[in-house]
Amino acid sequence: MGTFGGYTQWAVVFLIIFVLFFLLIPAFGGAAGIGMGGH
């Protein structure tokens, strides 16, 4: 499991960033409209 240690850590960080982006993009009114329709 030592080999997956670093990968898991990066996966968690990437997941958190992805969730934050998913929550912030609609909050900013779809800034730049990244494939969200541009509403």
C-alpha positions as a LaTeX table, in Angstrom:
\begin{tabular}{lrrr}
\hline
Residue & $x$ (\AA) & $y$ (\AA) & $z$ (\AA) \\
\hline
Met1 & 0.00 & 0.00 & 0.00 \\
Gly2 & 3.06 & 2.23 & 0.28 \\
Thr3 & 3.05 & 2.74 & $-3.49$ \\
Phe4 & $-0.49$ & 4.10 & $-3.39$ \\
Gly5 & 0.25 & 6.42 & $-0.47$ \\
Gly6 & 1.27 & 9.43 & $-2.56$ \\
Tyr7 & $-1.36$ & 8.74 & $-5.22$ \\
Thr8 & $-4.16$ & 8.63 & $-2.65$ \\
Gln9 & $-3.00$ & 11.91 & $-1.10$ \\
Trp10 & $-2.97$ & 13.65 & $-4.49$ \\
Ala11 & $-6.35$ & 12.11 & $-5.36$ \\
Val12 & $-7.88$ & 13.58 & $-2.19$ \\
Val13 & $-6.38$ & 17.01 & $-2.89$ \\
Phe14 & $-7.59$ & 16.92 & $-6.50$ \\
Leu15 & $-11.05$ & 15.83 & $-5.35$ \\
Ile16 & $-11.28$ & 18.72 & $-2.88$ \\
Ile17 & $-10.20$ & 21.21 & $-5.56$ \\
Phe18 & $-12.72$ & 19.75 & $-8.00$ \\
Val19 & $-15.54$ & 20.05 & $-5.45$ \\
Leu20 & $-14.54$ & 23.63 & $-4.62$ \\
Phe21 & $-14.52$ & 24.53 & $-8.31$ \\
Phe22 & $-17.91$ & 22.88 & $-8.82$ \\
Leu23 & $-19.32$ & 24.98 & $-5.97$ \\
Leu24 & $-17.56$ & 28.25 & $-6.84$ \\
Ile25 & $-18.27$ & 28.33 & $-10.59$ \\
Pro26 & $-22.08$ & 28.58 & $-10.17$ \\
Ala27 & $-21.58$ & 31.01 & $-7.26$ \\
Phe28 & $-19.67$ & 33.40 & $-9.54$ \\
Gly29 & $-22.41$ & 33.14 & $-12.14$ \\
Gly30 & $-20.54$ & 30.69 & $-14.37$ \\
Ala31 & $-17.44$ & 32.85 & $-14.81$ \\
Ala32 & $-15.95$ & 32.17 & $-18.26$ \\
Gly33 & $-18.71$ & 29.52 & $-18.71$ \\
Ile34 & $-16.44$ & 26.47 & $-18.53$ \\
Gly35 & $-18.68$ & 24.00 & $-20.37$ \\
Met36 & $-21.54$ & 24.84 & $-18.03$ \\
Gly37 & $-23.65$ & 26.57 & $-20.65$ \\
Gly38 & $-22.46$ & 30.08 & $-19.78$ \\
His39 & $-25.53$ & 31.22 & $-17.87$ \\
\hline
\end{tabular}
